Short mmCIF file of C-alpha atoms in Angstrom, two decimals:
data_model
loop_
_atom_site.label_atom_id
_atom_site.label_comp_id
_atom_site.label_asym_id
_atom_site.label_seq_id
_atom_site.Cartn_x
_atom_site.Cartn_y
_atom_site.Cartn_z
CA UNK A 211 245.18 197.34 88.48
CA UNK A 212 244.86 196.69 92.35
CA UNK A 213 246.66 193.50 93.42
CA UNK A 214 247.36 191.72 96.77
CA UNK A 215 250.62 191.89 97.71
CA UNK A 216 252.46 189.01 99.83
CA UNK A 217 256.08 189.23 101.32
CA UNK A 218 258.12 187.62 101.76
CA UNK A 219 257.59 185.09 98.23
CA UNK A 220 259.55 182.33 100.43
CA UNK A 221 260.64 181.95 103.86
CA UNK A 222 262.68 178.95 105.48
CA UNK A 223 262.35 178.65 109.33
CA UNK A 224 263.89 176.11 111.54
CA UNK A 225 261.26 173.57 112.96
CA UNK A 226 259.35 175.31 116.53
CA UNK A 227 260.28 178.90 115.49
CA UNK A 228 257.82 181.87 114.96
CA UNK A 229 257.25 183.04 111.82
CA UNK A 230 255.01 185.73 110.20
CA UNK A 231 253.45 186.41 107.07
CA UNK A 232 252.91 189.84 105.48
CA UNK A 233 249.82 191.26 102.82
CA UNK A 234 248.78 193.88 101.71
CA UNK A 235 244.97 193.54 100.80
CA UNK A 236 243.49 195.98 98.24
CA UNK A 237 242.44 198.97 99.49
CA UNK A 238 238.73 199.16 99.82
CA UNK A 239 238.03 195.62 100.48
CA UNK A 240 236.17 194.64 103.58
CA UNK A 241 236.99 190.72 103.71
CA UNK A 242 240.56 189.63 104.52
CA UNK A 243 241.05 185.80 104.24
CA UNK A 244 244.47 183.01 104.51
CA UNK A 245 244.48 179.79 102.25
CA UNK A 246 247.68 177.59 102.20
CA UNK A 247 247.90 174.91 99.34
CA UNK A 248 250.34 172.17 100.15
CA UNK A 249 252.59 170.61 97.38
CA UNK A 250 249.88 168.96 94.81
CA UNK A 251 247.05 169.25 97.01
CA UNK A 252 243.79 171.66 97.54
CA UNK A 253 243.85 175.08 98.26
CA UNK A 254 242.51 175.15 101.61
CA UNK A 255 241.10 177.64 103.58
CA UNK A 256 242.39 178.54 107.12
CA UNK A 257 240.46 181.99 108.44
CA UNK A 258 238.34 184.78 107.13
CA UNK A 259 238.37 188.29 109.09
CA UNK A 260 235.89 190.62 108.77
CA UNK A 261 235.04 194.12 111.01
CA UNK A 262 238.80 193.74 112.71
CA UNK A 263 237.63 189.68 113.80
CA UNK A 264 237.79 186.30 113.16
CA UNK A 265 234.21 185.50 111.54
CA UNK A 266 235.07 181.70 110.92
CA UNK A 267 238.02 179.84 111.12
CA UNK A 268 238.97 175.95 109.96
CA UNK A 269 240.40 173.11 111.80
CA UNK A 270 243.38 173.81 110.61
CA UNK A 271 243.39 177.10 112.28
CA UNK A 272 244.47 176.05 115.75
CA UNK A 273 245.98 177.69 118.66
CA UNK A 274 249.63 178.07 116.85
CA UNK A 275 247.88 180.37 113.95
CA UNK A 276 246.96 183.64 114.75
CA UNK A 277 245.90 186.92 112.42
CA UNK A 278 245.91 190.41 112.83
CA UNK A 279 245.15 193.96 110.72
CA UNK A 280 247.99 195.86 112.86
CA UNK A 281 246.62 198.81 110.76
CA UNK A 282 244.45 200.16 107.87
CA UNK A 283 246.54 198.51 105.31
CA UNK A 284 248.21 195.06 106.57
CA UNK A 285 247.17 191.66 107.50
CA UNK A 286 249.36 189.39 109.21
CA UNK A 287 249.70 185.51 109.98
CA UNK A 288 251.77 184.42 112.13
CA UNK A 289 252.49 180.82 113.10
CA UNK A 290 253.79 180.20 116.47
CA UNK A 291 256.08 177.34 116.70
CA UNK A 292 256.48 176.07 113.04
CA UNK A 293 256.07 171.74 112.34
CA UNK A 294 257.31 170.20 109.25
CA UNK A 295 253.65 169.69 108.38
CA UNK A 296 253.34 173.64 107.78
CA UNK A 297 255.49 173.52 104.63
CA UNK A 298 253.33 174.65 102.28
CA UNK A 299 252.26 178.04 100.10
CA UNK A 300 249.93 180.32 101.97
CA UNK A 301 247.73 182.91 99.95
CA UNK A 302 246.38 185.90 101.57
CA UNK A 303 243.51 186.97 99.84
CA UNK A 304 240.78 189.83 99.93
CA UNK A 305 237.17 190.62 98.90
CA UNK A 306 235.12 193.64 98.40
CA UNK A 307 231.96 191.33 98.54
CA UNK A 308 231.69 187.51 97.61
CA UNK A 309 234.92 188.01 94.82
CA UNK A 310 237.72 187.05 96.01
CA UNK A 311 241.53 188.11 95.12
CA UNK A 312 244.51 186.30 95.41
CA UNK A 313 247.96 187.17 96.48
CA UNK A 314 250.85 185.29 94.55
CA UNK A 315 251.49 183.67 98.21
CA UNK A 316 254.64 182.81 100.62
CA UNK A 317 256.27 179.84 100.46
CA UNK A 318 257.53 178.47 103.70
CA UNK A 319 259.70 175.60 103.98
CA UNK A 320 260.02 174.18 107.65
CA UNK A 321 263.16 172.61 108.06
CA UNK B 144 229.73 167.59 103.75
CA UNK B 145 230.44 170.42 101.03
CA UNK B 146 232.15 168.87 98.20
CA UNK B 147 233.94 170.16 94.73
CA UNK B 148 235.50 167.88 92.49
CA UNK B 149 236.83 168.33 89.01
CA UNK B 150 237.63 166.02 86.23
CA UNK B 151 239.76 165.77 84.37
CA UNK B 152 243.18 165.76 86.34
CA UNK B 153 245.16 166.43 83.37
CA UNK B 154 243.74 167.39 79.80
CA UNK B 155 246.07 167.70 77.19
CA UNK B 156 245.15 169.54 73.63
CA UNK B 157 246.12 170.37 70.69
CA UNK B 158 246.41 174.32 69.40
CA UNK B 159 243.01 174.94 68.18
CA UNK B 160 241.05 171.87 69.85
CA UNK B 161 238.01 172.85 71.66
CA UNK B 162 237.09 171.12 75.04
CA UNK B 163 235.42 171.43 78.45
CA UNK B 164 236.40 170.98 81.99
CA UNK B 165 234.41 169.62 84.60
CA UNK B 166 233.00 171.08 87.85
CA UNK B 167 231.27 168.79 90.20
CA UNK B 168 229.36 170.66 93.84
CA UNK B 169 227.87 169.95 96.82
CA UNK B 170 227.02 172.81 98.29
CA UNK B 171 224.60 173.62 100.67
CA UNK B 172 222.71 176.67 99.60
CA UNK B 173 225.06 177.77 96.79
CA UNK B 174 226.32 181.46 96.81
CA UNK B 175 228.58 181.57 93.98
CA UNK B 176 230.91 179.12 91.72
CA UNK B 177 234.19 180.44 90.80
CA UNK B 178 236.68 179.90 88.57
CA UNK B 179 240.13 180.55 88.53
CA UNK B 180 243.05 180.20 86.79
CA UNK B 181 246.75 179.07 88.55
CA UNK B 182 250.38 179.52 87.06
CA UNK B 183 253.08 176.96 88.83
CA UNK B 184 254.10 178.70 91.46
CA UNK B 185 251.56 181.65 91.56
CA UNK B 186 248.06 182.60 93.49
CA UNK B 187 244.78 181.98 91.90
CA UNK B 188 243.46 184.48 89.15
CA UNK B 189 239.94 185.22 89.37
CA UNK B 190 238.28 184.31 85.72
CA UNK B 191 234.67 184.11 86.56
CA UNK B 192 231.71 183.90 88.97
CA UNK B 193 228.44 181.94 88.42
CA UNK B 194 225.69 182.33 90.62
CA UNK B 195 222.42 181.03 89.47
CA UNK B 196 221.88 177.39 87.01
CA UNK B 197 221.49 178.90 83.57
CA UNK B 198 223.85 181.48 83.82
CA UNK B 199 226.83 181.88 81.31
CA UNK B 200 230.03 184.17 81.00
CA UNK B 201 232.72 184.53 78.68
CA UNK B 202 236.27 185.93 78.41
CA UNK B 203 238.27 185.75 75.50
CA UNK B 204 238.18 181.69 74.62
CA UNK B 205 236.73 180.95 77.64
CA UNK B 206 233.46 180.12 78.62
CA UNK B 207 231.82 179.30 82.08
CA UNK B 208 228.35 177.85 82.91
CA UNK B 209 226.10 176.44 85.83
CA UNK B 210 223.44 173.63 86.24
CA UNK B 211 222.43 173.12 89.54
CA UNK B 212 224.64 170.45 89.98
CA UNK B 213 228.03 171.06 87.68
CA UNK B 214 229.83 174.02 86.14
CA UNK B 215 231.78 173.43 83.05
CA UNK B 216 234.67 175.47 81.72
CA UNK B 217 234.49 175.53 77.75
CA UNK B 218 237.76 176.51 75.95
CA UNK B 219 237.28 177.21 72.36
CA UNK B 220 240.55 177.35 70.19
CA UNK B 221 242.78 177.03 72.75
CA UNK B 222 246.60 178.65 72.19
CA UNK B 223 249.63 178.02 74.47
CA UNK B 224 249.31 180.63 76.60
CA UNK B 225 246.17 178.71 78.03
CA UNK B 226 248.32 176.63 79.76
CA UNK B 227 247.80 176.50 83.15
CA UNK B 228 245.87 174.80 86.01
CA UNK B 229 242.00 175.55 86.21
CA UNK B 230 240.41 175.53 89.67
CA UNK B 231 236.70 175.76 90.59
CA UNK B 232 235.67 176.56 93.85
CA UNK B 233 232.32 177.12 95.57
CA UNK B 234 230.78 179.35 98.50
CA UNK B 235 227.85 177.73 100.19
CA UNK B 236 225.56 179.28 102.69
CA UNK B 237 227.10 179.31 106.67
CA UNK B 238 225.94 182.34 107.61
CA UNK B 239 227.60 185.31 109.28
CA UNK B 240 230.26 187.53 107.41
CA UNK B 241 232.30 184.83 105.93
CA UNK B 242 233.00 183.78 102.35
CA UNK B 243 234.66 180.93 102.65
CA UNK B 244 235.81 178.83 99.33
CA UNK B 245 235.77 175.37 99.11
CA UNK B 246 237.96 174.16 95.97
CA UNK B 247 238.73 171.42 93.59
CA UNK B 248 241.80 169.56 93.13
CA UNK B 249 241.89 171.39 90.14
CA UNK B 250 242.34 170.46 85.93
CA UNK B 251 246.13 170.52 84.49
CA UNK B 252 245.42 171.67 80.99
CA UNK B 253 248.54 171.65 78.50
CA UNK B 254 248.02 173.03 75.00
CA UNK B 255 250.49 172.25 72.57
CA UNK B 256 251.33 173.83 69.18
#
């Protein structure tokens, strides 16, 4: 069965460095989306990225967060200069049309 | 403000005991109700999708409806394996090419044997 796939599963960065986060969507899906869910809290979204944009993004989603589908096959996160604050578990997830599937997410510690 | 909230936290049963979870929306414009399932530590699994009051699916021991104001999340005979956190989440209507989900805080559900 086609899954998302996320690497790494957990990443530790020192506080202000770059880091980036890897998916694989499934294959034929048209709707490429990042939620993070900190410790005991909501699953929030960040962005949604549809026809190689941004089509909405939250507040979250400042100037330190940026996305990108380098190619047919990978979408990327990257966070510029990591804050303690970011700790959390980010889920990439996909959509062929309004149902959406969930990676098993990156856990990044911010030390 | 769009708004999801489930009750209750934390539901503890039995092996066998029937009961429902809540799902509370605001939505403006409602374009689906979802329900997933999360393992500690894991994404969401997509159970179901609800999109019009009335409407009902099943899977296995689980059963999902809609009103126009709640979902609820029936599990009949629950085993162990049930065990997990429940989320509902709902897509309103903001236009353009994005499906945004707005979730709950989610239902701990522990069945014991």
């Amino acid at each position: 069965e086609p899954e998302v796939t996320q690497t790494p599963s957990h990443q530790v960065t020192q506080m202000g460095q770059e880091v980036i986060l890897r998916c694989v969507p499934i294959s034929n899906h048209l709707y490429f989306y990042w939620y993070r869910q900190i410790l005991g809290q909501k699953v929030e979204f960040l962005v949604s990225f549809y026809n190689n944009e941004i089509s909405e993004k939250s507040e979250i989603f400042d100037d330190q967060f940026s996305v990108e589908r380098p190619d047919g096959s990978n979408f990327t996160l990257k966070i510029r200069s990591t804050k303690l604050e970011d700790s959390a578990m980010y889920f990439c997830a996909s959509a062929r049309d309004t149902e959406a599937f969930f990676g098993q997410g990156t856990r990044l510690t911010v030390v | 403000e769009d708004q999801v909230t489930q009750s209750p936290e934390a539901l503890r049963l039995q092996e066998g005991e029937s009961s429902s979870l809540n799902c509370s929306y605001t939505v403006s414009g409602l374009r689906g109700l979802f329900w997933y399932r999360q393992d500690p530590g894991k994404g969401p699994e997509f159970l179901f999708t609800l999109y019009s009051a009335g409407e009902e699916k099943e899977k296995e021991r689980l059963k999902a409806t809609l009103t126009k104001k709640e979902s609820f999340l029936h599990i009949t005979a629950p085993k162990p394996e049930d065990s997990a956190t429940y989320l509902c989440a709902a897509r309103g209507w903001y236009g353009g090419a994005t499906n945004k989900l707005i979730f709950g805080t989610g239902t701990l559900l522990a069945v014991q044997p």
